[in-house]
Structures are given as structure tokens and as C-alpha cells.
Amino acid sequence: MVADLIEETVVQLLRDAVTTLPPDVIEALQYAESCETSEVARSQLRTILDNVDAAGRLSVPVCQDTGVHVFYVTGPVDASIEESICMGVARATEEIPLRPNVVHPLTRENSGTNVAIGLPHVIYYPTGDEFLEITVLPKGAGSENMTSLAMLPPSDGINGIKQFILDTVVEAGGRPCPPTIVGVGIGGTSELAVSMAKEALLRPLGLPNLDPELTILENNLTEAINLTGIGPMGLGGDTTVLGVRICTAYCHTASLPVAVNLQCWAARRATARIYSDGRVRFGRSPFDP
Ligand code: SF4
């Protein structure tokens, strides 16, 4: 793959991701606004939608926190791809512009480019495909800071899992800028559960889980969380979450890891497929590039 083409694609991906929301997220926010019984909640959702509309028209970010950037890369991966992604992030930071959010964890010195050791975080899934697929998930701190992991005793079972997810959302309250999308990773090892919880956010709203049992669990959790009444921006209402997305993996017989990653209303994501002949197709998730 040509390095310049990857870099250019990453700049466009970030521009798409931060200035417009995926259609499924906008539709879910519109639907929530039409169903809300609380006037305050309706007005919060209307303000969010007006803000998203203005951002798209003016080509500016939908939120001032343009996040830190997680990339998922599939296809014929090689070591040079990460360098092109970093170049693209640095350029996007200057050109769009993105807020420079990346600092040293101890000195708090800002890299100025959103690129430094460890960030952007690039996760590779090598495949035999002829195209390279790159997905970006910008993640703001307000929702990322609510990430939670529990290593439950296996005897806690499904009820323990549900309770932990519910407790995490209730404890977070208005801080992750609800309505959120709740990403859940169940099983694996501790780090895999946390990684799955974030990756679960890539599946568009309205697209059911491949496992019908998990679709039922996702719907039940969505209903239960919305009964908490936390509401848009934590100001009360019927819409605390737009959906729950679950990924699972097998785990140790003595373990039951469960991780939750909350995504704020600014549920940004974008995907591109780069073909060997130089064509690039853009979409909003790995499910529709
Ligand atoms: S949590 Fe999301 S909507 Fe709230 S400030 Fe951060 S990026 Fe923006």
C-alpha cells in the first residue's frame, strides 16, 4: 500500500468521524427525542441534534473534545502502516483541527500532535484480504474515564453480569454525556474483556448481535438502564442509553471477566477500505464500508 494514500485516507477518516455522526446514531437520537416524555430531556436531545447539524454544515467537530484515537486495521498489514497512520493523525490535528489531547501521563507535557508513545493506539487483525480496512474510533475522556472492569466469580453468572453493567452506568450518571452507547466485553482475559468492550462500540445501532441470545440480553439491558431515569446529560428522562453492544470470548473456568466501556452521544467512528488499485471506499463502521 502507498504510504501517502494511507496518510491521506486517515486525515479524511478523522474529518468524517469528528465533524459528522454516523447515520444510525443520528437516527437513534432523533427517535429518542420523538419518544421522550420529559420536556428537559427533549430539549437536551434537540440541542445535541442542532449541534450535530451545525457541525456538519460548518465542517467543525461535533464536540470540542476530539478524543484520543484508536485504529482497527485489517488486511495485509505491515510495519509501515502505523507510521502512515501517525502522520495522518498529526496532519488531521493541524488541518481539521483536532484538539491536541495527548499528554505524558506524569509530566502532563502535551505532544501537540495527538501522536506520542502508545497513541494513536493501533490494533491489527491481519487477514488474507486484498484490501486494507482502517477504522477509527475517537474517544473523549468524559466517557472513557467511566471504563470499568470486574473479575467476577463465575458463580455470579448472568445476574452478576447484568448487575455490574447496571451499577457502572448508574455510578457514571451524567459524567459520560448520556445518552450513551454501552460497550460490554464478557469473557477472555482481563485485557481482552476491556478491549472487546470498546470494540463492541463499532457495531452500528439497529444491527443485531450475530448471537440471538446476546441480542435479547442487549435489548433487556437497554430497557433496564433506561428505567433508571438518568436521562440525556444526566438531567432526567427516558433515554439514558441508545443501545448496548456486547462482545464475548471464552475464558478460564475459574474466571468471569466483564468490562464496560461507555460511549457518549458523540459516538464517532469511520471506516475506509483501501484497494490495491488505489480506490478508497468510505463508510461509518467495519459493517458498512
Ligand atoms: S464525553 Fe463525549 S460529548 Fe462529552 S465532552 Fe467528552 S467527547 Fe464530548
GROMACS .gro file of C-alpha atoms and ligand atoms in nm:
model
  297
    1MET     CA    1   0.000   0.000   0.000
    2VAL     CA    2   0.120   0.352  -0.079
    3ALA     CA    3   0.210   0.539   0.240
    4ASP     CA    4   0.076   0.873   0.109
    5LEU     CA    5  -0.261   0.718   0.027
    6ILE     CA    6  -0.294   0.571   0.378
    7GLU     CA    7  -0.199   0.903   0.536
    8GLU     CA    8  -0.448   1.094   0.318
    9THR     CA    9  -0.720   0.838   0.397
   10VAL     CA   10  -0.659   0.873   0.772
   11VAL     CA   11  -0.698   1.252   0.750
   12GLN     CA   12  -1.031   1.209   0.567
   13LEU     CA   13  -1.145   0.939   0.811
   14LEU     CA   14  -1.080   1.168   1.107
   15ARG     CA   15  -1.256   1.458   0.933
   16ASP     CA   16  -1.563   1.240   0.868
   17ALA     CA   17  -1.557   1.095   1.219
   18VAL     CA   18  -1.530   1.417   1.419
   19THR     CA   19  -1.748   1.651   1.210
   20THR     CA   20  -2.048   1.423   1.146
   21LEU     CA   21  -2.209   1.140   1.340
   22PRO     CA   22  -2.291   0.805   1.176
   23PRO     CA   23  -2.650   0.793   1.041
   24ASP     CA   24  -2.754   0.520   1.286
   25VAL     CA   25  -2.653   0.739   1.582
   26ILE     CA   26  -2.838   1.044   1.444
   27GLU     CA   27  -3.149   0.831   1.382
   28ALA     CA   28  -3.133   0.693   1.736
   29LEU     CA   29  -3.103   1.044   1.882
   30GLN     CA   30  -3.396   1.164   1.667
   31TYR     CA   31  -3.606   0.866   1.771
   32ALA     CA   32  -3.522   0.928   2.137
   33GLU     CA   33  -3.626   1.292   2.102
   34SER     CA   34  -3.959   1.190   1.947
   35CYS     CA   35  -4.033   0.945   2.234
   36GLU     CA   36  -3.911   1.144   2.534
   37THR     CA   37  -4.181   1.226   2.789
   38SER     CA   38  -3.960   1.474   2.978
   39GLU     CA   39  -3.951   1.827   2.837
   40VAL     CA   40  -3.599   1.887   2.974
   41ALA     CA   41  -3.477   1.566   2.811
   42ARG     CA   42  -3.638   1.660   2.478
   43SER     CA   43  -3.469   1.997   2.487
   44GLN     CA   44  -3.130   1.835   2.565
   45LEU     CA   45  -3.169   1.598   2.271
   46ARG     CA   46  -3.283   1.881   2.041
   47THR     CA   47  -2.973   2.083   2.142
   48ILE     CA   48  -2.748   1.784   2.070
   49LEU     CA   49  -2.911   1.733   1.729
   50ASP     CA   50  -2.891   2.105   1.642
   51ASN     CA   51  -2.525   2.100   1.741
   52VAL     CA   52  -2.457   1.794   1.522
   53ASP     CA   53  -2.639   1.960   1.232
   54ALA     CA   54  -2.437   2.283   1.268
   55ALA     CA   55  -2.108   2.092   1.295
   56GLY     CA   56  -2.182   1.908   0.970
   57ARG     CA   57  -2.273   2.228   0.784
   58LEU     CA   58  -1.969   2.416   0.909
   59SER     CA   59  -1.737   2.115   0.892
   60VAL     CA   60  -1.621   2.160   1.252
   61PRO     CA   61  -1.602   1.897   1.529
   62VAL     CA   62  -1.932   1.793   1.694
   63CYS     CA   63  -1.756   1.822   2.035
   64GLN     CA   64  -1.454   2.022   2.147
   65ASP     CA   65  -1.302   1.703   2.291
   66THR     CA   66  -1.197   1.531   1.969
   67GLY     CA   67  -1.063   1.245   2.177
   68VAL     CA   68  -0.766   1.018   2.150
   69HIS     CA   69  -0.764   0.781   1.858
   70VAL     CA   70  -0.799   0.406   1.841
   71PHE     CA   71  -0.749   0.248   1.499
   72TYR     CA   72  -0.854  -0.103   1.394
   73VAL     CA   73  -0.664  -0.227   1.089
   74THR     CA   74  -0.743  -0.544   0.896
   75GLY     CA   75  -0.596  -0.685   0.574
   76PRO     CA   76  -0.238  -0.720   0.450
   77VAL     CA   77  -0.079  -0.532   0.739
   78ASP     CA   78   0.289  -0.437   0.759
   79ALA     CA   79   0.507  -0.234   0.991
   80SER     CA   80   0.494   0.083   0.778
   81ILE     CA   81   0.117   0.128   0.823
   82GLU     CA   82   0.148   0.260   1.176
   83GLU     CA   83   0.385   0.534   1.061
   84SER     CA   84   0.135   0.645   0.793
   85ILE     CA   85  -0.148   0.645   1.048
   86CYS     CA   86   0.060   0.861   1.285
   87MET     CA   87   0.139   1.104   1.001
   88GLY     CA   88  -0.231   1.121   0.919
   89VAL     CA   89  -0.327   1.191   1.283
   90ALA     CA   90  -0.065   1.466   1.314
   91ARG     CA   91  -0.184   1.626   0.988
   92ALA     CA   92  -0.551   1.599   1.088
   93THR     CA   93  -0.469   1.761   1.422
   94GLU     CA   94  -0.337   2.065   1.238
   95GLU     CA   95  -0.573   2.076   0.939
   96ILE     CA   96  -0.921   1.998   1.080
   97PRO     CA   97  -0.811   2.096   1.353
   98LEU     CA   98  -0.835   1.841   1.635
   99ARG     CA   99  -0.773   1.940   1.995
  100PRO     CA  100  -0.424   1.820   2.094
  101ASN     CA  101  -0.525   1.588   2.379
  102VAL     CA  102  -0.224   1.362   2.415
  103VAL     CA  103  -0.001   1.428   2.718
  104HIS     CA  104   0.270   1.242   2.910
  105PRO     CA  105   0.093   1.060   3.198
  106LEU     CA  106   0.320   1.207   3.467
  107THR     CA  107   0.464   1.536   3.341
  108ARG     CA  108   0.137   1.618   3.154
  109GLU     CA  109   0.350   1.762   2.874
  110ASN     CA  110   0.142   1.780   2.555
  111SER     CA  111   0.285   1.622   2.239
  112GLY     CA  112   0.094   1.883   2.037
  113THR     CA  113   0.012   1.640   1.756
  114ASN     CA  114  -0.205   1.371   1.919
  115VAL     CA  115   0.085   1.136   1.845
  116ALA     CA  116   0.322   1.002   2.113
  117ILE     CA  117   0.433   0.672   2.266
  118GLY     CA  118   0.125   0.446   2.272
  119LEU     CA  119  -0.108   0.680   2.082
  120PRO     CA  120  -0.275   0.656   1.844
  121HIS     CA  121  -0.348   0.304   1.958
  122VAL     CA  122  -0.342   0.075   1.655
  123ILE     CA  123  -0.493  -0.273   1.676
  124TYR     CA  124  -0.413  -0.511   1.390
  125TYR     CA  125  -0.610  -0.806   1.260
  126PRO     CA  126  -0.407  -0.949   0.969
  127THR     CA  127  -0.624  -1.116   0.703
  128GLY     CA  128  -0.574  -1.251   0.352
  129ASP     CA  129  -0.795  -0.976   0.203
  130GLU     CA  130  -0.658  -0.773  -0.087
  131PHE     CA  131  -0.785  -0.451   0.066
  132LEU     CA  132  -0.668  -0.272   0.377
  133GLU     CA  133  -0.951  -0.169   0.608
  134ILE     CA  134  -0.894   0.109   0.861
  135THR     CA  135  -1.150   0.209   1.124
  136VAL     CA  136  -1.103   0.498   1.362
  137LEU     CA  137  -1.280   0.538   1.695
  138PRO     CA  138  -1.207   0.878   1.852
  139LYS     CA  139  -1.273   0.854   2.226
  140GLY     CA  140  -1.338   1.154   2.451
  141ALA     CA  141  -1.222   1.145   2.811
  142GLY     CA  142  -1.562   1.205   2.972
  143SER     CA  143  -1.691   0.867   2.862
  144GLU     CA  144  -1.357   0.683   2.852
  145ASN     CA  145  -1.295   0.770   3.218
  146MET     CA  146  -1.602   0.566   3.314
  147THR     CA  147  -1.448   0.240   3.185
  148SER     CA  148  -1.485  -0.039   3.437
  149LEU     CA  149  -1.361  -0.397   3.473
  150ALA     CA  150  -1.480  -0.666   3.712
  151MET     CA  151  -1.328  -1.010   3.755
  152LEU     CA  152  -1.647  -1.170   3.881
  153PRO     CA  153  -1.667  -1.510   4.047
  154PRO     CA  154  -1.814  -1.743   3.781
  155SER     CA  155  -2.091  -1.831   4.028
  156ASP     CA  156  -2.226  -1.474   3.986
  157GLY     CA  157  -2.342  -1.581   3.638
  158ILE     CA  158  -2.573  -1.375   3.419
  159ASN     CA  159  -2.734  -1.191   3.709
  160GLY     CA  160  -2.392  -1.075   3.834
  161ILE     CA  161  -2.302  -0.958   3.483
  162LYS     CA  162  -2.625  -0.757   3.447
  163GLN     CA  163  -2.584  -0.603   3.791
  164PHE     CA  164  -2.226  -0.495   3.721
  165ILE     CA  165  -2.327  -0.329   3.391
  166LEU     CA  166  -2.621  -0.153   3.554
  167ASP     CA  167  -2.410  -0.038   3.851
  168THR     CA  168  -2.143   0.100   3.617
  169VAL     CA  169  -2.396   0.310   3.422
  170VAL     CA  170  -2.570   0.434   3.738
  171GLU     CA  171  -2.238   0.522   3.904
  172ALA     CA  172  -2.132   0.713   3.590
  173GLY     CA  173  -2.454   0.919   3.597
  174GLY     CA  174  -2.431   1.227   3.373
  175ARG     CA  175  -2.049   1.230   3.352
  176PRO     CA  176  -2.014   1.034   3.024
  177CYS     CA  177  -2.255   1.275   2.845
  178PRO     CA  178  -2.555   1.046   2.801
  179PRO     CA  179  -2.736   0.916   2.610
  180THR     CA  180  -2.451   0.672   2.581
  181ILE     CA  181  -2.389   0.350   2.395
  182VAL     CA  182  -2.276   0.080   2.637
  183GLY     CA  183  -1.995  -0.143   2.509
  184VAL     CA  184  -1.955  -0.468   2.702
  185GLY     CA  185  -1.684  -0.733   2.688
  186ILE     CA  186  -1.764  -1.062   2.859
  187GLY     CA  187  -1.503  -1.336   2.897
  188GLY     CA  188  -1.146  -1.363   2.770
  189THR     CA  189  -0.869  -1.235   2.995
  190SER     CA  190  -0.884  -0.903   3.180
  191GLU     CA  191  -0.721  -0.705   2.896
  192LEU     CA  192  -0.923  -0.882   2.628
  193ALA     CA  193  -1.250  -0.803   2.808
  194VAL     CA  194  -1.158  -0.432   2.821
  195SER     CA  195  -1.057  -0.434   2.454
  196MET     CA  196  -1.378  -0.614   2.349
  197ALA     CA  197  -1.591  -0.362   2.541
  198LYS     CA  198  -1.453  -0.082   2.325
  199GLU     CA  199  -1.457  -0.278   2.002
  200ALA     CA  200  -1.824  -0.364   2.065
  201LEU     CA  201  -1.898   0.005   2.003
  202LEU     CA  202  -1.812  -0.038   1.635
  203ARG     CA  203  -2.137  -0.224   1.559
  204PRO     CA  204  -2.397   0.024   1.437
  205LEU     CA  205  -2.718   0.071   1.636
  206GLY     CA  206  -3.001  -0.127   1.483
  207LEU     CA  207  -2.769  -0.405   1.367
  208PRO     CA  208  -2.845  -0.710   1.584
  209ASN     CA  209  -2.580  -0.919   1.753
  210LEU     CA  210  -2.487  -1.229   1.548
  211ASP     CA  211  -2.581  -1.431   1.858
  212PRO     CA  212  -2.962  -1.405   1.908
  213GLU     CA  213  -2.925  -1.471   2.282
  214LEU     CA  214  -2.695  -1.171   2.311
  215THR     CA  215  -2.940  -0.957   2.113
  216ILE     CA  216  -3.203  -1.037   2.378
  217LEU     CA  217  -2.956  -0.954   2.656
  218GLU     CA  218  -2.861  -0.625   2.484
  219ASN     CA  219  -3.229  -0.528   2.449
  220ASN     CA  220  -3.311  -0.624   2.809
  221LEU     CA  221  -3.018  -0.422   2.940
  222THR     CA  222  -3.114  -0.121   2.726
  223GLU     CA  223  -3.465  -0.131   2.871
  224ALA     CA  224  -3.341  -0.176   3.229
  225ILE     CA  225  -3.087   0.107   3.205
  226ASN     CA  226  -3.339   0.345   3.054
  227LEU     CA  227  -3.568   0.280   3.352
  228THR     CA  228  -3.304   0.440   3.577
  229GLY     CA  229  -3.422   0.783   3.460
  230ILE     CA  230  -3.068   0.929   3.442
  231GLY     CA  231  -3.163   1.077   3.105
  232PRO     CA  232  -2.982   1.294   2.848
  233MET     CA  233  -2.681   1.470   3.006
  234GLY     CA  234  -2.791   1.325   3.341
  235LEU     CA  235  -3.079   1.573   3.373
  236GLY     CA  236  -3.352   1.309   3.392
  237GLY     CA  237  -3.556   1.144   3.120
  238ASP     CA  238  -3.637   0.820   2.943
  239THR     CA  239  -3.318   0.799   2.735
  240THR     CA  240  -3.003   0.715   2.927
  241VAL     CA  241  -2.862   0.482   2.660
  242LEU     CA  242  -2.917   0.445   2.286
  243GLY     CA  243  -2.814   0.081   2.293
  244VAL     CA  244  -2.597  -0.190   2.448
  245ARG     CA  245  -2.340  -0.378   2.236
  246ILE     CA  246  -2.183  -0.700   2.367
  247CYS     CA  247  -1.878  -0.899   2.254
  248THR     CA  248  -1.782  -1.229   2.416
  249ALA     CA  249  -1.486  -1.466   2.429
  250TYR     CA  250  -1.422  -1.793   2.610
  251CYS     CA  251  -1.247  -1.756   2.945
  252HIS     CA  252  -1.073  -1.953   3.221
  253THR     CA  253  -1.306  -2.189   3.406
  254ALA     CA  254  -1.232  -2.002   3.731
  255SER     CA  255  -1.283  -1.652   3.582
  256LEU     CA  256  -1.567  -1.433   3.460
  257PRO     CA  257  -1.421  -1.102   3.336
  258VAL     CA  258  -1.674  -0.830   3.246
  259ALA     CA  259  -1.573  -0.490   3.113
  260VAL     CA  260  -1.787  -0.186   3.031
  261ASN     CA  261  -1.686   0.099   2.801
  262LEU     CA  262  -1.932   0.388   2.774
  263GLN     CA  263  -1.953   0.591   2.454
  264CYS     CA  264  -2.106   0.938   2.483
  265TRP     CA  265  -2.371   1.077   2.245
  266ALA     CA  266  -2.076   1.190   2.028
  267ALA     CA  267  -2.042   0.829   1.911
  268ARG     CA  268  -1.784   0.890   1.641
  269ARG     CA  269  -1.647   0.627   1.409
  270ALA     CA  270  -1.546   0.596   1.045
  271THR     CA  271  -1.406   0.324   0.822
  272ALA     CA  272  -1.224   0.314   0.489
  273ARG     CA  273  -1.123   0.033   0.258
  274ILE     CA  274  -0.813   0.096   0.051
  275TYR     CA  275  -0.781  -0.130  -0.254
  276SER     CA  276  -0.454  -0.223  -0.424
  277ASP     CA  277  -0.553  -0.024  -0.737
  278GLY     CA  278  -0.576   0.294  -0.528
  279ARG     CA  279  -0.955   0.307  -0.491
  280VAL     CA  280  -1.082   0.406  -0.147
  281ARG     CA  281  -1.435   0.341  -0.015
  282PHE     CA  282  -1.553   0.525   0.292
  283GLY     CA  283  -1.817   0.412   0.542
  284ARG     CA  284  -1.905   0.458   0.907
  285SER     CA  285  -1.817   0.118   1.053
  286PRO     CA  286  -1.646  -0.208   0.960
  287PHE     CA  287  -2.001  -0.333   0.891
  288ASP     CA  288  -2.069  -0.092   0.602
  289PRO     CA  289  -1.752   0.040   0.436
  290SF4     S1  290  -1.782   1.271   2.682
  290SF4    FE1  291  -1.818   1.292   2.462
  290SF4     S2  292  -1.973   1.453   2.435
  290SF4    FE2  293  -1.891   1.466   2.646
  290SF4     S3  294  -1.727   1.620   2.631
  290SF4    FE3  295  -1.631   1.417   2.604
  290SF4     S4  296  -1.629   1.380   2.381
  290SF4    FE4  297  -1.772   1.549   2.421
   0.00000   0.00000   0.00000
